[in-house]
GROMACS .gro file of C-alpha atoms in nm:
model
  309
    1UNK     CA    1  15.420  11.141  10.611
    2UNK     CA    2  15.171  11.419  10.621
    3UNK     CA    3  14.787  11.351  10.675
    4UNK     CA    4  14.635  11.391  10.293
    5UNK     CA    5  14.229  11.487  10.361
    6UNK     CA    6  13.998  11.387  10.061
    7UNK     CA    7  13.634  11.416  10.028
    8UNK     CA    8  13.505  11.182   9.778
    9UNK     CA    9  13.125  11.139   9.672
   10UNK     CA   10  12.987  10.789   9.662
   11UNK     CA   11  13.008  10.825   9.277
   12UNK     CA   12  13.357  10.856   9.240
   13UNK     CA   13  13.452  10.616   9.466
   14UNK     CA   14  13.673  10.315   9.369
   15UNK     CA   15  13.551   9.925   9.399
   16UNK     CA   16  13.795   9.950   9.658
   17UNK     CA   17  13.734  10.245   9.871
   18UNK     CA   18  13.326  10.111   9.835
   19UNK     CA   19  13.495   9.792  10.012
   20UNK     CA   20  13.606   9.991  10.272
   21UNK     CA   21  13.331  10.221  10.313
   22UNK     CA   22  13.134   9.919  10.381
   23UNK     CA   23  13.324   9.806  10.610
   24UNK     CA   24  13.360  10.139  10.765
   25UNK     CA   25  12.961  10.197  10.807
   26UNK     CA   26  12.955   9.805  10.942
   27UNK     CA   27  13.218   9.873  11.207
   28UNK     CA   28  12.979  10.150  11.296
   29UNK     CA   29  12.661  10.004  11.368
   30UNK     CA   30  12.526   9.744  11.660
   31UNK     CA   31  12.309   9.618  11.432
   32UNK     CA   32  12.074   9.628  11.136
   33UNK     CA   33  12.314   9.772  10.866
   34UNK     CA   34  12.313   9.657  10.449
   35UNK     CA   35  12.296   9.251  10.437
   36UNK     CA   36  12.578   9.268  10.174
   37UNK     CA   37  12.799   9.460  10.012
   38UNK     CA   38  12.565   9.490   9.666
   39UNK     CA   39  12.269   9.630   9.928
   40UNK     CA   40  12.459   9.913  10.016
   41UNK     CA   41  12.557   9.985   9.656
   42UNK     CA   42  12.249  10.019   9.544
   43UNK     CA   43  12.111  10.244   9.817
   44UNK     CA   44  12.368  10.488   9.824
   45UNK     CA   45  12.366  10.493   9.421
   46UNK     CA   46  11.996  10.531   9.430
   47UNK     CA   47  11.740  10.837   9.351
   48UNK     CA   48  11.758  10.907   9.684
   49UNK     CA   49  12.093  11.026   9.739
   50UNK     CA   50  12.069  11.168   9.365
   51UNK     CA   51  12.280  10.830   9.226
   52UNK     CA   52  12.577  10.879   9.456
   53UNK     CA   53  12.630  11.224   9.438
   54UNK     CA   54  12.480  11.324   9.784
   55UNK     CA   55  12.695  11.119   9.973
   56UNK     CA   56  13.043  11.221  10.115
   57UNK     CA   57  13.285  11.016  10.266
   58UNK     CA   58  13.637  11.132  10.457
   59UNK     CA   59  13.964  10.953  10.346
   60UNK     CA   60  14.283  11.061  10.528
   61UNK     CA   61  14.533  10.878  10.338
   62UNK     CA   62  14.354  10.564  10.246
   63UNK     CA   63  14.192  10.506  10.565
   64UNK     CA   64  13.796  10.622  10.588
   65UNK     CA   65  13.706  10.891  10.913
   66UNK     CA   66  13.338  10.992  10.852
   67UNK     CA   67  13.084  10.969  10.565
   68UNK     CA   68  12.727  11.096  10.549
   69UNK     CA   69  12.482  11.201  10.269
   70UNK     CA   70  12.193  11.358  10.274
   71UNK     CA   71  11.820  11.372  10.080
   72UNK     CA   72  11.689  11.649   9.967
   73UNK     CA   73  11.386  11.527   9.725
   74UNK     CA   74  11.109  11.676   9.991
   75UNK     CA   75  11.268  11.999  10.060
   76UNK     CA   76  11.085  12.253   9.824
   77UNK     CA   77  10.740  12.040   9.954
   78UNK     CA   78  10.817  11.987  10.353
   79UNK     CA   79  11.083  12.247  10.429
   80UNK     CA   80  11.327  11.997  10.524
   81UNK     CA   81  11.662  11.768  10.452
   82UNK     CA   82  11.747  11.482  10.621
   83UNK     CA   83  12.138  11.360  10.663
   84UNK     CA   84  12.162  10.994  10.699
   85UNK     CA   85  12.396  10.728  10.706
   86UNK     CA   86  12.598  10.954  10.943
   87UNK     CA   87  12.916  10.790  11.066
   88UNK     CA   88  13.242  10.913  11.193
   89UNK     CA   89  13.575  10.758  11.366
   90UNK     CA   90  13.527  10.842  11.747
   91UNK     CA   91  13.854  10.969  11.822
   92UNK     CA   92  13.872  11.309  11.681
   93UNK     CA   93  13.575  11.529  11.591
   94UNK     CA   94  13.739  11.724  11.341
   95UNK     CA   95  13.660  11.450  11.107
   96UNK     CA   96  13.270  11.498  11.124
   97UNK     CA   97  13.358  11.867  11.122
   98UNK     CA   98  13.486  11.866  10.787
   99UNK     CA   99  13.232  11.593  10.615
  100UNK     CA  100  12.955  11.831  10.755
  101UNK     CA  101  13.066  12.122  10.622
  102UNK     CA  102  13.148  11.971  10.316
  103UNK     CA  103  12.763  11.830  10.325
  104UNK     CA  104  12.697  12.181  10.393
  105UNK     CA  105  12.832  12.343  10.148
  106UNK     CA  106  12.691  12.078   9.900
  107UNK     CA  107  12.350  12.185  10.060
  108UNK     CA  108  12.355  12.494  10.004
  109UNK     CA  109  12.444  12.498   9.674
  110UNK     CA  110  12.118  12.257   9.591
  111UNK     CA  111  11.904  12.532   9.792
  112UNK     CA  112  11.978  12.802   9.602
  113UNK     CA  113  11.718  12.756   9.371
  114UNK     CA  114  11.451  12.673   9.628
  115UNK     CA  115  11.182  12.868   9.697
  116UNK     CA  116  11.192  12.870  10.068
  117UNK     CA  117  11.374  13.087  10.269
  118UNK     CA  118  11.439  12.849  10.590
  119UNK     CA  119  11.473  12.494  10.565
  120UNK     CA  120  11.529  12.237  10.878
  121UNK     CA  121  11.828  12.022  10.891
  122UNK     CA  122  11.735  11.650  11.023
  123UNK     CA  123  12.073  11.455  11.168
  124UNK     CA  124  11.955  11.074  11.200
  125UNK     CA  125  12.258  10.922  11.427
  126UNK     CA  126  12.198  10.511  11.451
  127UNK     CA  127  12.448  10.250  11.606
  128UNK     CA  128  12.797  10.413  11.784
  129UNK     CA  129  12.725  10.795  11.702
  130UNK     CA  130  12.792  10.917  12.097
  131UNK     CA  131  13.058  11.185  11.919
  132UNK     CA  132  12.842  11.287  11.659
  133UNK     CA  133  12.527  11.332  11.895
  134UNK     CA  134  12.770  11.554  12.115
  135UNK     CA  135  12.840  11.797  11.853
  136UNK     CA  136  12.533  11.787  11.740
  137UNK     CA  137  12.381  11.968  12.081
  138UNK     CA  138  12.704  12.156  12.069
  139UNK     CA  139  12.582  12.290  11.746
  140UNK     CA  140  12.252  12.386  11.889
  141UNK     CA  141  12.040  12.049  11.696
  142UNK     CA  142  11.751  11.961  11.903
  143UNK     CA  143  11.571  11.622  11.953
  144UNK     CA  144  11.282  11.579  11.728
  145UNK     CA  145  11.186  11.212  11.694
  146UNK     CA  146  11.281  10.876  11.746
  147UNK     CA  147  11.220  10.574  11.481
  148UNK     CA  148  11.156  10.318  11.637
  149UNK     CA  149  11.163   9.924  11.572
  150UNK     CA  150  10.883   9.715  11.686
  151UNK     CA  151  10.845   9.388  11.687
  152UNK     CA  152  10.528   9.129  11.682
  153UNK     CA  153  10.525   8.767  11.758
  154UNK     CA  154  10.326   8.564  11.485
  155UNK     CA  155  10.201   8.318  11.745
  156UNK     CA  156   9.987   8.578  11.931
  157UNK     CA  157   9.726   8.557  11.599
  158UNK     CA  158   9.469   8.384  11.488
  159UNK     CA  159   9.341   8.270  11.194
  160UNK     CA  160   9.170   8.519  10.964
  161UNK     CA  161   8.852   8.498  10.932
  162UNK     CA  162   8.637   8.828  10.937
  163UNK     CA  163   8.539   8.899  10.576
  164UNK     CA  164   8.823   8.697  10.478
  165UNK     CA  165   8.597   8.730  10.130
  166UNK     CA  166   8.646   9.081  10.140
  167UNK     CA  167   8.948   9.104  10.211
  168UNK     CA  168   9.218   9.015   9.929
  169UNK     CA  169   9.565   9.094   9.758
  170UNK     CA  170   9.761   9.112   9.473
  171UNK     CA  171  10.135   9.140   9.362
  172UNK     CA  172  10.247   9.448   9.222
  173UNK     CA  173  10.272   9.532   8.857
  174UNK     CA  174  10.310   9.732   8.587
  175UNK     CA  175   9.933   9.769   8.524
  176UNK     CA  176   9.892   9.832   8.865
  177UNK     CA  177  10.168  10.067   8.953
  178UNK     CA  178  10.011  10.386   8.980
  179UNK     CA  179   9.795  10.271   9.226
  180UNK     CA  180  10.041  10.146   9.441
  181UNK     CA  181  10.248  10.493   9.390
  182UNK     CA  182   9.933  10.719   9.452
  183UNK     CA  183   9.837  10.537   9.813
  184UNK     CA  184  10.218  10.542   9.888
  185UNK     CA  185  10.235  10.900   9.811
  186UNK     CA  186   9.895  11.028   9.975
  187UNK     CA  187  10.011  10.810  10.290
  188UNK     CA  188  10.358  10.881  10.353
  189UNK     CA  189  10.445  11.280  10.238
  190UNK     CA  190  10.270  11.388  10.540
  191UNK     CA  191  10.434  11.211  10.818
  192UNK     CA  192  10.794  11.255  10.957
  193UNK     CA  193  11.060  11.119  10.715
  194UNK     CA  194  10.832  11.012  10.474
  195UNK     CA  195  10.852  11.152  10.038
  196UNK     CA  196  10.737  11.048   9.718
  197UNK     CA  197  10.771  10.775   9.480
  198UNK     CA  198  10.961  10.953   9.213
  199UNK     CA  199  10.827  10.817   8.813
  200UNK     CA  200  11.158  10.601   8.771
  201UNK     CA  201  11.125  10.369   9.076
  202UNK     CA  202  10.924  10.120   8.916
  203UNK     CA  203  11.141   9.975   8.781
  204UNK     CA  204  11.353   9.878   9.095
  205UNK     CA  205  11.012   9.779   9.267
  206UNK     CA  206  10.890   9.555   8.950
  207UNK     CA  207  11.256   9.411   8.933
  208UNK     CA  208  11.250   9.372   9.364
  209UNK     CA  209  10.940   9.106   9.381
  210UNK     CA  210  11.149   8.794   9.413
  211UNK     CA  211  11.155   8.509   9.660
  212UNK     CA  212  11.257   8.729   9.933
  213UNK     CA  213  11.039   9.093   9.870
  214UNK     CA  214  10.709   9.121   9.838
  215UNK     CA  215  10.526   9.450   9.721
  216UNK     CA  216  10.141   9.393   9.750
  217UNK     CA  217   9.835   9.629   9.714
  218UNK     CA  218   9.515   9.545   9.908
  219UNK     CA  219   9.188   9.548   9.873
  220UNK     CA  220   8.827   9.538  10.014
  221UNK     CA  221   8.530   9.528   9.843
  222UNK     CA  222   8.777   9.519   9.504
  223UNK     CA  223   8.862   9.864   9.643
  224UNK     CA  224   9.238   9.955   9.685
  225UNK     CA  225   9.250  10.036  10.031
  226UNK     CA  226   9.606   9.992  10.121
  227UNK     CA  227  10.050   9.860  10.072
  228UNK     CA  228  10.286   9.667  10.171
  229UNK     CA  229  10.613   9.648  10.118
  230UNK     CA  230  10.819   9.373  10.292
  231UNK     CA  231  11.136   9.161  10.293
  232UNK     CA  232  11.148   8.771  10.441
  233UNK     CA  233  11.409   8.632  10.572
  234UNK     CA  234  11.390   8.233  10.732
  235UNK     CA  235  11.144   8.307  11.008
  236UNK     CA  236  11.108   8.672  11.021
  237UNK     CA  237  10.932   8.957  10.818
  238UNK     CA  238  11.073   9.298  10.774
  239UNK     CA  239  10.799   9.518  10.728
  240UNK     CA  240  10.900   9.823  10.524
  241UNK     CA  241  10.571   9.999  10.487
  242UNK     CA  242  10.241   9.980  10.552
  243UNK     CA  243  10.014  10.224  10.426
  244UNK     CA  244   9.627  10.298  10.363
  245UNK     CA  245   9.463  10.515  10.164
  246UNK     CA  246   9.390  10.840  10.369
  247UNK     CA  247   9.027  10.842  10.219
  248UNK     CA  248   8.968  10.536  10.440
  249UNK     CA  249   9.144  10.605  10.761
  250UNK     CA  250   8.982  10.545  11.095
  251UNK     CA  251   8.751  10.318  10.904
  252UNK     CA  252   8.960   9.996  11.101
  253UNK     CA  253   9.114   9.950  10.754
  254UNK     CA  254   9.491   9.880  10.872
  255UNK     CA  255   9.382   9.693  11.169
  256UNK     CA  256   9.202   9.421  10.925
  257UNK     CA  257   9.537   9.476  10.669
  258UNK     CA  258   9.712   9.360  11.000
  259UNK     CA  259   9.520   9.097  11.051
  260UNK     CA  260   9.496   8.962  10.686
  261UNK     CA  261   9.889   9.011  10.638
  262UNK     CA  262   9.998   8.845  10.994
  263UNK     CA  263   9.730   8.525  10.919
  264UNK     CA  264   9.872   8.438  10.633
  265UNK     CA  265  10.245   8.478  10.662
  266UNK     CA  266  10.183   8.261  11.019
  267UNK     CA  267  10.041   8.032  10.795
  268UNK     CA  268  10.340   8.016  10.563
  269UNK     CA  269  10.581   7.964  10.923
  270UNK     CA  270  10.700   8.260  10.972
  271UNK     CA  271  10.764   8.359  11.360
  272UNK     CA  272  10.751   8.707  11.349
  273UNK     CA  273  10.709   9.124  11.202
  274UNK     CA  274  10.958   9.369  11.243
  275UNK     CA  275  10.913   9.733  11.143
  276UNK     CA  276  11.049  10.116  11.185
  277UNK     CA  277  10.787  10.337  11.288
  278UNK     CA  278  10.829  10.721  11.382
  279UNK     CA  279  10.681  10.771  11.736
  280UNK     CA  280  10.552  11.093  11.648
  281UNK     CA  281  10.343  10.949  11.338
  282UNK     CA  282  10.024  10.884  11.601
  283UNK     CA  283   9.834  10.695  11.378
  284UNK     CA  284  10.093  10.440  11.264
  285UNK     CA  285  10.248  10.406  11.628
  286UNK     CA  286   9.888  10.370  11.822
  287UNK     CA  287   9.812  10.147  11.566
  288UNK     CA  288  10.077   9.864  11.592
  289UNK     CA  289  10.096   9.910  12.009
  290UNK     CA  290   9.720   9.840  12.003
  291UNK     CA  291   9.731   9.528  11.790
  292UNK     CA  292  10.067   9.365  12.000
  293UNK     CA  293  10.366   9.513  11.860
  294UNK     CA  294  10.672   9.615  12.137
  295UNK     CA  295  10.967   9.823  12.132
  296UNK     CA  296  11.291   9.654  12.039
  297UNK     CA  297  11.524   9.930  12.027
  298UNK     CA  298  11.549  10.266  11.923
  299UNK     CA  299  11.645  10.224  11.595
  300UNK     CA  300  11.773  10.628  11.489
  301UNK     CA  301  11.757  10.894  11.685
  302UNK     CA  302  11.664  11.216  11.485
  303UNK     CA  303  11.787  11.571  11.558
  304UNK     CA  304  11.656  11.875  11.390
  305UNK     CA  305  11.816  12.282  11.340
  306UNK     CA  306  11.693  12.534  11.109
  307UNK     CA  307  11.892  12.676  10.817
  308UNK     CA  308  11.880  12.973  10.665
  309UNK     CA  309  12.017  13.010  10.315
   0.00000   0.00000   0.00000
């Protein structure tokens, strides 16, 4: 029987074929992918990959070879677009070949309208990507950055005690959401990776503070000075962002956000904080070395090429 190629967006995938995509992308990774099946889901049906539509996946007959999607939400503000969730089958490269021209193509068509005249590909390559990281410098991608997972033991800190009067949160909510989204915002579009909140993810962040995710907004002074977002699991915290308000950096804000957040979720037994950090974002990276955090792995690698429409 001949080989049958298809090229299927995330959209128009069956229940099945999302199965085995899932499977796929797990086979792929050391570590760290979706918890479940229903995680995956709703990240690659999100905003972010424009509801499933800006990810591709590579069937020959029924069996999956590569899949990737990209973002392209910052590229009329930051001059760039970031593949992700880049996997392919190790044993021929003409299967990444074809999902990233496809992704190419799909690109380019979305640029068209954009202002810019150059925009820079980002290729993120996580877990077992050896093949796609040697095409990659084949094609002439360079390194750019590494994100990075640190981690911090909860027993290295003390109690919290320094204007622990000052110092105070509160849960997210729908009264307060535009707060949250305007320190997110002012914090994250300048560093590496980092975008917007776009007006319908409230929703999914109202609808996300459960037992197990917390989205908080700090405060000083009953000043908002800073996020965080953050999933627990039974004795570990995964810190998803941490952000304060760029009016009040180098004040020692985040340090005392650290040391508020880490006090009391040692105080409700947890062990320890992980988080992804870009090790060219300075201010982020200095700041969790300084107050204890290590490297645990490199958690992707990112790659960078210009493209000229």
């Amino acid at each position: 029987m001949s080989a049958e190629y298809r090229i299927k967006t995330f959209s128009a995938l069956t229940e099945k074929e999302v199965s085995a995509l899932y499977e796929f992308c797990n086979s792929q990774q050391i570590e760290d992918f979706y918890s479940d099946l229903n995680e995956m889901k709703k990240y690659y049906s999100s905003n972010v990959l424009n509801k499933g539509e800006n990810h591709f996946s590579l069937w020959v007959n029924d069996d999956i070879k590569a899949c990737g999607g990209y973002v392209d939400l910052m590229a009329k503000e930051k001059n760039e677009i970031y593949i992700t969730q880049a996997f392919s089958a190790e044993d021929d490269k003409k299967y990444w070949e074809l999902l990233y021209s496809n992704l190419l193509s799909s690109m380019s068509k979305r640029l068209e309208q954009a202002v810019l005249d150059k925009v820079y590909i980002k290729l993120g390559l996580r877990g077992k990507s050896s093949l796609i990281y040697s095409w990659s410098i084949d094609e002439n991608f360079i390194e750019d950055f590494d994100m990075l997972k640190l981690k911090y033991d909860l027993s290295k800190t003390s109690t919290f005690e320094d204007a622990q009067n000052l110092v105070y949160h509160e849960n997210l909510s729908l009264e307060t959401w535009e707060i949250f989204r305007d320190i997110h915002d002012k914090a994250f579009v300048p560093i590496p990776n980092g975008g917007r909140l776009d007006s319908d993810s409230y929703e999914g962040y109202m609808t996300t503070v459960d037992d197990t995710t917390s989205n908080l907004i700090y405060y000083y002074n009953n000043v908002p000075i800073g996020i965080s977002i953050f999933a627990k699991d039974d004795s570990e915290i995964f810190l998803d962002a941490l952000a304060v308000n760029p009016e009040f950096h180098s004040k020692g804000y985040g340090k005392l956000i650290l040391k508020y957040l880490s006090s009391n979720l040692k105080t409700q037994g947890y062990k320890s904080i992980k988080l992804i950090v870009a090790n060219n974002n300075a201010p982020a990276y200095n700041l969790y070395l300084k107050y204890g955090f290590v490297l645990d792995k490199i958690y992707v690698k990112w790659m960078k090429k210009s493209f000229k429409k």
